[in-house]
Amino acid sequence: MPYTPPATSRLVFHKSCLLLLLVLLPLLASAQARKPQWHSTLDSLQALEQQPQTDSSRIQLLCRISDQLWASDTEAAARYSRRALALARRTHNRRGEGAALNRLGAALRESNLARALELFQTSLHLAEQVGDTALQAQNMRSIGIIYVYLRDRQLGLSYYFRGLRLDSLLQDERRIVVDLSNIGLAYDLYNQVDSAAYYQEQAYALAQRLHASTNYILYGLGNVARKRARFPEALSYYRRSVAESKRRRHLRSLNFSYLGMAALYQQLHQPDSSIYYARLGEQAARANGFLRGVLNASVVLTQEFEQRGQLDSAFRYQKMLVAMKDTLFGQEKVMRLQNVDYQQRQRDQQANAAQQALRNRYQTYGLLAGVGGLLLLLGLLVRHDRQQQHTNAALQTSLAELKEAQLMLVQREKMAFLGELTAGVAHELQNPLSFVKRFAEVSTTLVDEINGAQQLARDGRLEREILDGLKQNLQNISQHGQRATAIIKGMLEHARTGQQPRQLTNLNQLAQENLHLAYGAVQQQFPGFEAELRTTFEANLPEVAVVAADLSRVLLNLCTNALHAVRQRQLTAAADYVPTVKTGSRRLPGGQLQLWVQDNGAGMSAEVQQRIFEPFFTTKPVGEGTGLGLSLAHDIVVNGHQGTLQVESKPGEGTEFRLTLPG
């Protein structure tokens, strides 16, 4: 019979164990607290990988590990998703194949946008075939992110809302939090602050109730507060997002939060702090392989160093910016996006052919089956209508992919334009620098001559001639140095990135001010020059949201060019010629607003009009212009304000520029 200790001994023993347990519990809790939650979860999943399990369970486990690694190491995430994909295909697990394709697309999204889109589309088709609604919603979010990246507002939001609708049917509240936050971030990207605030606040309230992560939501709320000029509130949200991102080892959201703080300090005109946090954002993005985050950080750093006049640092980050754009939107990637669209159109054609064959078969059955067959045919026609709706949705997707390819081609064209601009700068700078070098050499020779003349004999006349020559050479050096400076300034204006804040502006007043500014500058440059100025402004023209400083540069350039044109004609025209420059405004039938600048100068030929907006092309005499003014004006109007800048000119009669802006 086993020994049973007395009741008193047992009580002492239990108390001792309880005391020991109370001592050890804080130590165990402390050790657990020191280990980050994300790391503990990842370790547990990787340890579970070593255990025997079914193929289906192993595929799910590999996908979960890829999810855990995605925010901190995209390359490792890609490796695990490829392993899951290989196992799913080897075991013919179509549901697991769709899940692995989605994870691989997420890991490749930053380095190969076209490949990621193709993987998401394939995963979506598999999810629809096997009826996996959760995977369909996840692919809707993934495809929506790509179109939001490409600034396709309508298509990106449509995918987001379709994903939200599916998650709502599944009553998956944690996924609904992600959907709401994504929608809020999209509206923030399109500067619809009220809508962004509405969805981020909904996401935050639901996440708090579920005790879910809020790092992205806090970043979105920080952006809303910053754009509403609530700077202390915005800084608090960003800092909370940084703290949670570090705790979760989420480098992507850490990049976003740091760049949000950099943008905040930009608005507060604190460049040192802006540069500090932009660099932290770049480091987080590089550690994660998040190329788009590196690109966004490079934009901020280029702007700040350019504002501070540190052109070497600005140029270094601009080179990084161009390299990131080329990596994300290179020529081969554009071609791949086009190929994705082509493959989708082939699938649509096959679907249409199958639908046509099915329709013919239905008609044959209807003729043979009589009344019973007619009822069956009606049922099949209803099914056919549903299939037609799916086909129409597929056609819409194909059209969206074509629009995406077009956007990528535009981006590639911008990169080609930057190459032409750099080549033009190098070519144009050769002329003034050659003059500076030549006049410097001549000046050195003159100094040697005057020294030699002084050693032989004092000749006042010779000294005066040499000194006059030196003075003329120095003036030429200064003149060509200023021309080189003007070329570099124009180049920097072309290379400037980022969207300046818009504000409601009176276009009539803006045009009037710049016309008089241009006239005063030309009169100061050419004393005695006079011209007749006429204005025809439409009354009650509505104010429009524009970047007033940029649009002022455009109008000042157009008015200055018109005044130069009439002065040039005046030099050879008859005595009764009156130099005249007109400007005015009008509202077009479609609701657009138009400003125009007209002169009665010498005009331009058709060949000149075709090249007038090219960088470094100018009709002015050598030394009077860099050829960057109209090119910059065209870029500000078309790319910066989504408007148009057109020219109409007749030789011997004059020229008219028409600037059209959306209403």
Coordinates of N, CA, C and O in Angstrom, one line a residue, residues 123-191:
S123 N -4.9 32.9 -59.8 CA -5.4 32.5 -58.5 C -6.9 32.8 -58.4 O -7.7 32.0 -57.9
L124 N -7.4 34.0 -59.0 CA -8.8 34.3 -58.9 C -9.6 33.3 -59.7 O -10.7 32.9 -59.3
H125 N -9.1 33.0 -60.9 CA -9.8 32.0 -61.8 C -10.0 30.6 -61.0 O -11.0 30.0 -61.0
L126 N -8.9 30.2 -60.4 CA -8.9 28.9 -59.6 C -9.9 29.0 -58.5 O -10.7 28.1 -58.2
A127 N -9.9 30.2 -57.8 CA -10.8 30.3 -56.6 C -12.3 30.3 -57.1 O -13.1 29.7 -56.4
E128 N -12.6 30.9 -58.2 CA -13.9 30.9 -58.8 C -14.3 29.4 -59.2 O -15.5 29.0 -59.0
Q129 N -13.4 28.7 -59.7 CA -13.7 27.3 -60.2 C -14.0 26.4 -59.0 O -14.9 25.5 -59.1
V130 N -13.2 26.5 -57.9 CA -13.4 25.6 -56.7 C -14.4 26.2 -55.7 O -14.7 25.6 -54.7
G131 N -14.9 27.4 -56.0 CA -15.9 28.1 -55.1 C -15.3 28.5 -53.8 O -16.0 28.5 -52.7
D132 N -14.0 29.0 -53.8 CA -13.4 29.5 -52.5 C -13.6 31.0 -52.4 O -12.9 31.8 -53.0
T133 N -14.7 31.4 -51.7 CA -15.0 32.8 -51.7 C -14.0 33.6 -50.9 O -13.7 34.8 -51.3
A134 N -13.4 33.1 -49.9 CA -12.4 33.8 -49.1 C -11.2 34.1 -50.0 O -10.6 35.2 -50.0
L135 N -10.7 33.1 -50.8 CA -9.6 33.4 -51.7 C -10.0 34.3 -52.8 O -9.1 35.2 -53.3
Q136 N -11.2 34.3 -53.3 CA -11.7 35.3 -54.3 C -11.5 36.7 -53.7 O -11.0 37.6 -54.4
A137 N -12.0 36.9 -52.5 CA -11.9 38.2 -51.8 C -10.5 38.7 -51.7 O -10.1 39.8 -51.9
Q138 N -9.6 37.7 -51.3 CA -8.2 38.1 -51.1 C -7.6 38.5 -52.5 O -6.8 39.5 -52.5
N139 N -7.9 37.9 -53.5 CA -7.4 38.2 -54.9 C -8.0 39.6 -55.3 O -7.3 40.3 -56.0
M140 N -9.2 39.9 -55.0 CA -9.8 41.2 -55.3 C -9.0 42.3 -54.6 O -8.7 43.3 -55.2
R141 N -8.6 42.1 -53.3 CA -7.8 43.1 -52.7 C -6.4 43.2 -53.4 O -5.9 44.3 -53.6
S142 N -5.8 42.0 -53.7 CA -4.5 42.1 -54.3 C -4.5 42.8 -55.7 O -3.6 43.6 -55.9
I143 N -5.5 42.5 -56.5 CA -5.5 43.2 -57.8 C -5.9 44.6 -57.6 O -5.3 45.5 -58.3
G144 N -6.7 44.9 -56.7 CA -7.0 46.3 -56.4 C -5.8 47.1 -56.0 O -5.7 48.3 -56.4
I145 N -4.9 46.6 -55.2 CA -3.7 47.3 -54.8 C -2.9 47.6 -56.1 O -2.3 48.8 -56.1
I146 N -2.8 46.8 -57.1 CA -2.0 47.1 -58.3 C -2.6 48.2 -59.0 O -1.9 49.2 -59.4
Y147 N -3.9 48.3 -59.2 CA -4.5 49.4 -59.9 C -4.5 50.7 -59.1 O -4.4 51.8 -59.7
V148 N -4.5 50.6 -57.8 CA -4.3 51.8 -57.0 C -2.9 52.3 -57.2 O -2.6 53.5 -57.3
Y149 N -1.9 51.4 -57.2 CA -0.5 51.8 -57.5 C -0.4 52.6 -58.8 O 0.3 53.6 -58.9
L150 N -1.2 52.1 -59.8 CA -1.1 52.7 -61.1 C -2.1 53.9 -61.3 O -2.3 54.5 -62.4
R151 N -2.6 54.4 -60.1 CA -3.5 55.6 -60.1 C -4.8 55.4 -60.9 O -5.3 56.4 -61.4
D152 N -5.2 54.2 -61.1 CA -6.5 53.9 -61.7 C -7.6 53.9 -60.6 O -7.9 52.9 -60.1
R153 N -8.1 55.1 -60.3 CA -9.0 55.2 -59.2 C -10.2 54.4 -59.3 O -10.6 53.6 -58.4
Q154 N -10.9 54.4 -60.4 CA -12.2 53.7 -60.6 C -12.0 52.2 -60.5 O -12.7 51.5 -59.7
L155 N -11.0 51.6 -61.2 CA -10.8 50.2 -61.2 C -10.3 49.7 -59.8 O -10.7 48.7 -59.3
G156 N -9.3 50.4 -59.3 CA -8.8 50.0 -58.0 C -9.8 50.0 -56.9 O -10.0 49.0 -56.2
L157 N -10.7 51.0 -56.8 CA -11.7 51.0 -55.8 C -12.8 49.9 -56.1 O -13.4 49.4 -55.1
S158 N -13.1 49.7 -57.3 CA -14.1 48.7 -57.7 C -13.6 47.3 -57.1 O -14.5 46.5 -56.6
Y159 N -12.3 46.9 -57.3 CA -11.9 45.7 -56.8 C -11.9 45.7 -55.2 O -12.2 44.6 -54.6
Y160 N -11.5 46.8 -54.6 CA -11.6 46.9 -53.1 C -13.0 46.6 -52.6 O -13.2 45.9 -51.7
F161 N -14.0 47.3 -53.2 CA -15.4 47.1 -52.8 C -15.9 45.7 -53.1 O -16.7 45.2 -52.3
R162 N -15.5 45.1 -54.2 CA -15.9 43.7 -54.4 C -15.4 42.8 -53.4 O -16.0 41.9 -52.9
G163 N -14.1 43.0 -53.0 CA -13.5 42.2 -51.9 C -14.3 42.4 -50.6 O -14.5 41.5 -49.8
L164 N -14.6 43.7 -50.3 CA -15.4 44.0 -49.0 C -16.7 43.3 -49.0 O -17.2 42.8 -48.0
R165 N -17.4 43.3 -50.2 CA -18.7 42.7 -50.3 C -18.6 41.1 -50.0 O -19.4 40.6 -49.3
L166 N -17.6 40.5 -50.6 CA -17.4 39.0 -50.3 C -17.1 38.7 -48.9 O -17.6 37.8 -48.3
D167 N -16.2 39.6 -48.3 CA -15.8 39.3 -46.9 C -17.0 39.6 -45.9 O -17.2 39.0 -44.9
S168 N -17.9 40.5 -46.3 CA -19.1 40.8 -45.6 C -20.1 39.6 -45.6 O -20.7 39.2 -44.6
L169 N -20.2 38.9 -46.8 CA -21.0 37.7 -46.9 C -20.4 36.6 -46.1 O -21.2 35.8 -45.5
L170 N -19.1 36.5 -45.9 CA -18.5 35.5 -45.1 C -18.5 35.9 -43.6 O -18.1 35.1 -42.8
Q171 N -18.8 37.2 -43.3 CA -18.8 37.7 -42.0 C -17.4 37.6 -41.3 O -17.3 37.3 -40.1
D172 N -16.4 37.8 -42.2 CA -15.0 37.7 -41.7 C -14.6 39.1 -41.3 O -14.1 39.9 -42.1
E173 N -14.7 39.4 -40.0 CA -14.5 40.8 -39.5 C -13.1 41.2 -39.6 O -12.8 42.4 -39.8
R174 N -12.1 40.3 -39.4 CA -10.7 40.7 -39.4 C -10.3 41.1 -40.9 O -9.5 42.0 -41.1
R175 N -10.9 40.4 -41.8 CA -10.6 40.8 -43.2 C -11.3 42.1 -43.6 O -10.9 42.9 -44.4
I176 N -12.5 42.3 -43.0 CA -13.2 43.5 -43.2 C -12.4 44.7 -42.8 O -12.4 45.8 -43.4
V177 N -11.7 44.6 -41.6 CA -10.8 45.6 -41.2 C -9.8 46.0 -42.2 O -9.6 47.2 -42.5
V178 N -9.2 45.0 -42.8 CA -8.2 45.2 -43.9 C -8.8 45.9 -45.1 O -8.3 46.9 -45.7
D179 N -10.0 45.5 -45.5 CA -10.7 46.1 -46.6 C -11.0 47.5 -46.4 O -10.8 48.4 -47.2
L180 N -11.5 47.9 -45.2 CA -11.9 49.3 -44.9 C -10.6 50.1 -44.9 O -10.6 51.3 -45.4
S181 N -9.5 49.6 -44.3 CA -8.3 50.4 -44.3 C -7.8 50.6 -45.7 O -7.3 51.7 -46.0
N182 N -7.8 49.6 -46.5 CA -7.3 49.7 -47.9 C -8.1 50.8 -48.7 O -7.6 51.6 -49.4
I183 N -9.4 50.8 -48.5 CA -10.3 51.8 -49.2 C -9.9 53.2 -48.7 O -9.8 54.1 -49.4
G184 N -9.7 53.3 -47.3 CA -9.4 54.6 -46.8 C -8.0 55.1 -47.3 O -7.9 56.3 -47.7
L185 N -7.0 54.2 -47.5 CA -5.7 54.6 -48.0 C -5.8 55.0 -49.5 O -5.1 55.9 -49.9
A186 N -6.7 54.3 -50.2 CA -6.9 54.7 -51.6 C -7.5 56.1 -51.7 O -7.1 56.9 -52.5
Y187 N -8.6 56.4 -50.9 CA -9.1 57.7 -51.0 C -8.1 58.8 -50.5 O -8.1 59.9 -51.1
D188 N -7.2 58.4 -49.6 CA -6.2 59.3 -49.2 C -5.2 59.6 -50.3 O -4.8 60.7 -50.5
L189 N -4.9 58.6 -51.1 CA -4.0 58.8 -52.3 C -4.6 59.7 -53.3 O -3.9 60.5 -54.0
Y190 N -6.0 59.7 -53.4 CA -6.6 60.6 -54.4 C -7.1 61.9 -53.7 O -7.8 62.6 -54.3
N191 N -6.5 62.2 -52.5 CA -6.8 63.4 -51.8 C -8.3 63.7 -51.5 O -8.7 64.8 -51.5

